[in-house]
XYZ file of C-alpha atoms in Angstrom:
367
model
C -1.044 -13.498 -51.134
C -2.290 -12.441 -54.625
C -0.142 -13.145 -57.661
C 2.044 -10.201 -58.743
C 1.863 -8.952 -62.319
C 5.012 -8.258 -64.315
C 3.946 -4.647 -64.817
C 3.637 -4.118 -61.064
C 7.121 -5.502 -60.441
C 8.582 -3.268 -63.174
C 6.888 -0.205 -61.703
C 8.191 -1.041 -58.236
C 11.777 -1.469 -59.482
C 11.630 1.885 -61.289
C 10.535 3.507 -58.049
C 13.500 1.988 -56.232
C 15.940 3.218 -58.875
C 14.761 6.777 -58.319
C 15.455 6.462 -54.603
C 18.851 7.616 -53.321
C 19.159 4.794 -50.856
C 18.306 2.088 -53.337
C 16.851 -1.133 -52.056
C 17.755 -0.430 -48.440
C 16.304 3.073 -48.417
C 12.928 1.993 -47.113
C 14.611 0.037 -44.336
C 16.674 2.851 -42.827
C 14.540 3.114 -39.707
C 15.286 -0.474 -38.721
C 18.820 -1.367 -37.706
C 18.477 -5.129 -37.933
C 16.472 -6.815 -40.661
C 15.732 -9.628 -38.225
C 13.358 -7.230 -36.455
C 11.045 -6.953 -39.466
C 8.890 -10.012 -38.961
C 9.046 -12.200 -35.899
C 6.186 -14.388 -37.073
C 4.223 -15.054 -40.235
C 1.248 -13.313 -38.628
C 3.157 -10.000 -38.652
C 3.842 -10.412 -42.347
C 0.201 -11.054 -43.179
C -0.881 -8.046 -41.145
C 1.471 -5.736 -43.058
C 0.393 -7.170 -46.383
C -3.212 -6.353 -45.612
C -2.449 -2.716 -44.703
C -1.263 -1.441 -48.076
C -0.564 -2.625 -51.598
C 2.863 -1.055 -51.520
C 3.737 -2.921 -48.343
C 2.495 -6.088 -49.948
C 4.802 -5.676 -52.927
C 7.743 -4.711 -50.725
C 7.378 -7.763 -48.528
C 7.032 -10.008 -51.566
C 10.387 -8.744 -52.740
C 11.775 -9.274 -49.233
C 10.666 -12.907 -49.278
C 12.470 -13.450 -52.557
C 15.612 -11.779 -51.237
C 15.786 -13.637 -47.917
C 13.236 -16.470 -47.687
C 13.995 -17.550 -44.089
C 12.676 -14.243 -42.721
C 9.097 -15.135 -43.653
C 8.876 -18.715 -44.781
C 10.828 -20.336 -41.942
C 9.091 -18.554 -39.111
C 10.429 -21.045 -36.526
C 13.822 -19.343 -36.773
C 12.317 -16.011 -35.805
C 10.136 -17.117 -32.884
C 11.537 -15.716 -29.626
C 12.749 -18.196 -27.053
C 10.265 -18.874 -24.228
C 11.068 -16.830 -21.125
C 12.646 -18.865 -18.333
C 11.404 -17.247 -15.119
C 11.851 -20.165 -12.753
C 13.245 -23.670 -12.921
C 10.836 -25.936 -14.713
C 8.756 -23.257 -16.467
C 10.202 -23.772 -19.934
C 10.239 -27.560 -19.552
C 7.570 -29.360 -21.618
C 4.681 -30.821 -19.678
C 5.546 -34.364 -20.706
C 9.095 -33.978 -19.351
C 9.922 -35.729 -16.036
C 11.343 -32.479 -14.600
C 8.239 -30.429 -15.351
C 6.937 -28.637 -12.245
C 3.172 -28.209 -12.206
C 3.434 -25.595 -9.460
C 6.142 -23.418 -10.998
C 3.927 -20.332 -10.721
C 3.750 -20.517 -6.928
C 6.971 -22.409 -6.199
C 9.056 -19.287 -5.407
C 6.484 -18.122 -2.854
C 6.274 -21.590 -1.290
C 10.052 -21.827 -0.941
C 10.311 -18.320 0.495
C 7.656 -19.012 3.147
C 9.195 -22.357 4.081
C 12.539 -20.634 4.506
C 11.022 -18.113 6.921
C 8.842 -20.639 8.775
C 11.841 -22.903 9.307
C 13.788 -20.240 11.202
C 11.660 -20.801 14.320
C 13.215 -23.368 16.722
C 11.570 -26.784 16.608
C 9.744 -28.340 19.537
C 10.608 -31.867 20.577
C 7.273 -33.301 19.417
C 6.012 -32.680 15.885
C 3.115 -34.031 13.832
C 2.632 -34.554 10.093
C -0.779 -34.550 8.461
C -2.756 -33.335 5.440
C -4.579 -30.037 5.101
C -7.142 -28.866 2.549
C -7.173 -25.504 0.789
C -10.920 -25.481 0.177
C -12.096 -24.861 -3.389
C -14.373 -26.446 -5.966
C -12.785 -24.912 -9.042
C -11.854 -27.220 -11.902
C -8.167 -28.039 -11.716
C -6.080 -31.166 -12.195
C -4.467 -31.009 -8.716
C -7.781 -30.673 -6.884
C -8.354 -33.564 -4.480
C -11.326 -35.158 -2.727
C -10.913 -36.188 0.920
C -14.196 -37.379 2.457
C -12.920 -37.295 6.054
C -12.057 -33.593 5.983
C -14.493 -30.771 6.878
C -13.820 -29.271 3.433
C -13.847 -32.293 1.164
C -12.781 -30.599 -2.097
C -9.662 -28.538 -2.589
C -5.891 -28.482 -2.937
C -4.088 -30.850 -0.589
C -1.110 -29.728 1.468
C 1.264 -31.718 3.674
C 2.471 -29.975 6.831
C 4.773 -30.612 9.767
C 3.491 -28.716 12.804
C 4.184 -28.225 16.485
C 1.655 -29.004 19.213
C 0.628 -25.319 19.276
C -0.322 -25.369 15.579
C 2.780 -23.670 14.153
C 3.524 -24.866 10.598
C 7.292 -25.303 10.287
C 7.118 -26.515 6.703
C 4.504 -27.345 4.086
C 4.265 -28.584 0.519
C 1.424 -28.620 -1.988
C 0.489 -31.989 -3.453
C 0.674 -31.827 -7.250
C 0.292 -35.488 -8.179
C 2.362 -38.601 -7.696
C 4.881 -40.398 -9.832
C 7.902 -38.087 -9.560
C 11.167 -39.541 -8.240
C 13.177 -36.331 -8.603
C 12.596 -35.249 -4.990
C 14.450 -38.251 -3.532
C 17.938 -37.235 -2.412
C 20.926 -39.608 -2.449
C 20.816 -41.855 0.597
C 17.038 -41.581 1.013
C 14.873 -44.670 0.426
C 11.913 -44.780 -1.928
C 9.016 -45.483 0.448
C 6.132 -44.600 -1.836
C 4.263 -41.310 -2.070
C 3.168 -41.161 1.571
C 6.472 -42.304 3.048
C 8.516 -40.009 0.807
C 6.405 -37.076 1.981
C 7.420 -37.724 5.597
C 11.062 -38.077 4.579
C 10.997 -34.730 2.740
C 9.300 -32.872 5.596
C 11.666 -34.451 8.135
C 14.771 -33.098 6.386
C 14.549 -29.970 8.513
C 14.433 -31.930 11.794
C 17.816 -32.106 13.581
C 19.177 -35.602 14.023
C 19.976 -37.400 17.296
C 18.414 -34.814 19.640
C 15.341 -36.858 20.681
C 12.804 -35.345 18.294
C 9.565 -37.330 17.917
C 7.293 -37.255 14.857
C 3.662 -38.406 14.926
C 1.596 -39.364 11.870
C -1.504 -41.382 10.985
C -1.983 -44.666 9.143
C -1.734 -42.995 5.726
C 2.035 -42.615 6.270
C 3.059 -45.259 8.823
C 5.016 -48.287 7.668
C 7.813 -50.418 9.082
C 10.436 -49.146 6.563
C 9.530 -45.534 7.408
C 9.838 -45.812 11.201
C 13.079 -47.790 10.919
C 14.577 -45.226 8.536
C 13.672 -42.365 10.881
C 15.131 -44.273 13.838
C 18.416 -44.735 11.976
C 18.415 -40.979 11.342
C 18.022 -40.324 15.071
C 14.311 -39.392 14.985
C 11.716 -41.288 17.011
C 8.249 -41.846 15.567
C 4.775 -43.071 16.459
C 1.699 -43.596 14.330
C -1.376 -45.645 13.702
C -0.790 -48.330 11.112
C -2.845 -50.400 8.702
C -2.883 -54.139 9.258
C -1.739 -54.932 5.709
C 1.498 -53.043 6.393
C 2.400 -55.335 9.307
C 3.600 -58.388 7.458
C 4.263 -61.567 9.443
C 2.953 -59.874 12.582
C 1.481 -62.202 15.223
C -1.000 -59.682 16.612
C -4.594 -60.963 16.713
C -6.681 -59.994 13.716
C -9.918 -58.011 13.720
C -12.210 -61.045 13.757
C -10.509 -62.420 16.867
C -10.528 -59.132 18.762
C -14.153 -58.279 18.018
C -15.487 -61.491 19.555
C -17.848 -60.989 22.485
C -15.635 -62.903 24.894
C -12.826 -60.365 24.322
C -13.473 -57.464 26.726
C -13.261 -53.850 25.717
C -9.861 -52.478 26.637
C -7.988 -55.640 25.649
C -4.523 -54.956 24.228
C -1.518 -56.927 23.076
C 2.021 -55.897 22.182
C 4.691 -57.464 20.005
C 8.253 -56.152 19.839
C 10.495 -57.034 16.916
C 13.965 -56.011 15.772
C 14.084 -54.705 12.203
C 17.482 -53.647 10.837
C 18.806 -53.400 14.417
C 15.888 -51.131 15.390
C 13.402 -52.193 18.078
C 9.860 -51.654 16.817
C 6.766 -52.016 19.002
C 3.403 -52.993 17.489
C 0.327 -52.674 19.708
C -3.317 -53.522 19.087
C -6.032 -52.174 21.415
C -9.758 -52.872 21.410
C -11.964 -49.811 21.760
C -15.077 -49.485 19.603
C -12.951 -51.262 17.016
C -9.324 -52.458 16.893
C -6.622 -49.778 16.810
C -3.096 -50.675 15.642
C -0.066 -48.539 16.411
C 3.628 -48.709 15.537
C 6.363 -46.984 17.528
C 10.126 -46.881 17.985
C 10.202 -45.253 21.428
C 7.129 -46.291 23.482
C 5.088 -49.454 24.028
C 1.957 -50.642 25.823
C 3.338 -50.384 29.353
C 2.761 -48.729 31.745
C -0.955 -48.985 30.988
C -3.487 -46.518 32.361
C -7.286 -46.383 32.298
C -9.885 -44.432 30.361
C -13.646 -44.222 30.844
C -16.138 -45.527 28.319
C -19.916 -45.884 28.427
C -21.104 -49.459 29.007
C -24.464 -50.140 27.374
C -25.205 -53.179 29.527
C -24.513 -51.389 32.825
C -25.906 -48.038 31.627
C -22.930 -46.190 33.116
C -19.357 -45.165 32.385
C -16.721 -47.690 33.330
C -12.918 -47.677 33.406
C -11.097 -49.834 30.860
C -7.351 -50.423 30.352
C -5.519 -48.160 27.913
C -1.927 -48.713 26.699
C 0.664 -45.990 27.138
C 1.145 -45.682 23.365
C -2.511 -44.658 22.952
C -2.120 -41.841 25.474
C 1.018 -40.627 23.731
C -0.603 -40.576 20.318
C -3.794 -38.804 21.405
C -1.858 -36.155 23.327
C 0.560 -35.139 20.564
C -1.060 -35.801 17.180
C -3.337 -32.764 16.872
C -0.977 -30.008 15.692
C -2.224 -29.833 12.097
C -5.862 -30.162 13.198
C -5.365 -27.241 15.582
C -3.943 -25.173 12.731
C -6.985 -26.094 10.626
C -9.293 -24.851 13.372
C -7.455 -21.510 13.513
C -7.695 -21.059 9.747
C -11.363 -22.052 9.816
C -12.121 -19.226 12.243
C -9.888 -16.551 10.739
C -9.263 -16.812 7.013
C -9.428 -14.685 3.888
C -12.929 -14.898 2.445
C -12.129 -13.451 -0.977
C -12.767 -15.816 -3.870
C -10.906 -16.158 -7.127
C -11.200 -18.234 -10.273
C -7.424 -18.533 -10.508
C -5.885 -21.437 -8.650
C -2.728 -19.431 -8.006
C -4.658 -16.732 -6.152
C -6.563 -19.306 -4.121
C -3.312 -20.865 -2.931
C -1.824 -17.413 -2.364
C -4.671 -16.565 0.008
C -4.115 -19.853 1.838
C -0.382 -19.174 2.150
C -1.219 -15.768 3.577
C -3.526 -17.432 6.113
C -0.689 -19.739 7.147
C 1.671 -16.796 7.614
C -0.852 -14.878 9.735
C -1.631 -17.878 11.966
C 2.072 -18.646 12.399
C 2.694 -15.043 13.436
C -0.108 -15.243 15.985
C 1.207 -18.541 17.415
C 4.676 -17.025 17.748
C 3.168 -14.018 19.528
C 1.317 -16.277 21.976
C 4.541 -18.169 22.700
C 6.377 -14.856 23.278
C 8.783 -15.621 20.431
C 8.166 -12.222 18.825
């Protein structure tokens, strides 16, 4: 702002004396002086428009300095549209997905109104995209390796009863009182299983990314049975043979062994089975017996032969494919429009989920 001369100030005061309204005459169109300048940028813009405006605002600064100098007092409060939007990013309660959270909650509310089947499966799903975003994930075992990761609980027919978008780990705010902290993967199962009725013989299937002894025992205490493949390092003090022992040539293909232990008054069955490589499973409702047979190709005999197969393997293979079936439906029939906005990309994926769920309900004669 240029320095004002004494002659200019005198001339301006004489002009005000001739006015009937005095000092407030030029402000009659504005009811509240707080509406003059919300930010310092507005002041600078007016000062550049006219010399008279420049002099008037200089006098206004002298009369009430906070209007211009302390512009923090005049900044409007940030709009609070949804919970978490006005929370700073470094705050523990900040929600990275606040822009799509209302839509996600609305869809989950509608999806959850459909009655649950007895057998459900939990797995990951990819919303394919290669845009640059901090919640984008890389999963090499998926058909679409890059994209936004979702967790779903589905029926055997591919109906998604509930889903949630993965936005990064480290938050403990989603753990309700009475729920254990089982890590990111275990907590995901606990959250998705909240909608499952207790003590009515529901069974949940999941893979080795989620399965652990604390998880299956917690679900059993809640009245929900479970079955899943499990990683060896999550079976502490387990007497099952290790990989080196099972893969010896003198151990035939189809060999299996079962150990049953009681953990927190819950019977847990751990089974290892030799196929092309060892497969470990953990269950609270089924074990190795009664065993059946499956056919495999024998390289030495040049023909297919029957080998033993535990009951738990049959159960897992028959009921674990709900999310994969949903993925196949979306892969065939999905919205092909592209967008540079991550919110629109997830919106299209949510719309795909709603369409596929409607079709599955139609096939089941629910609607």
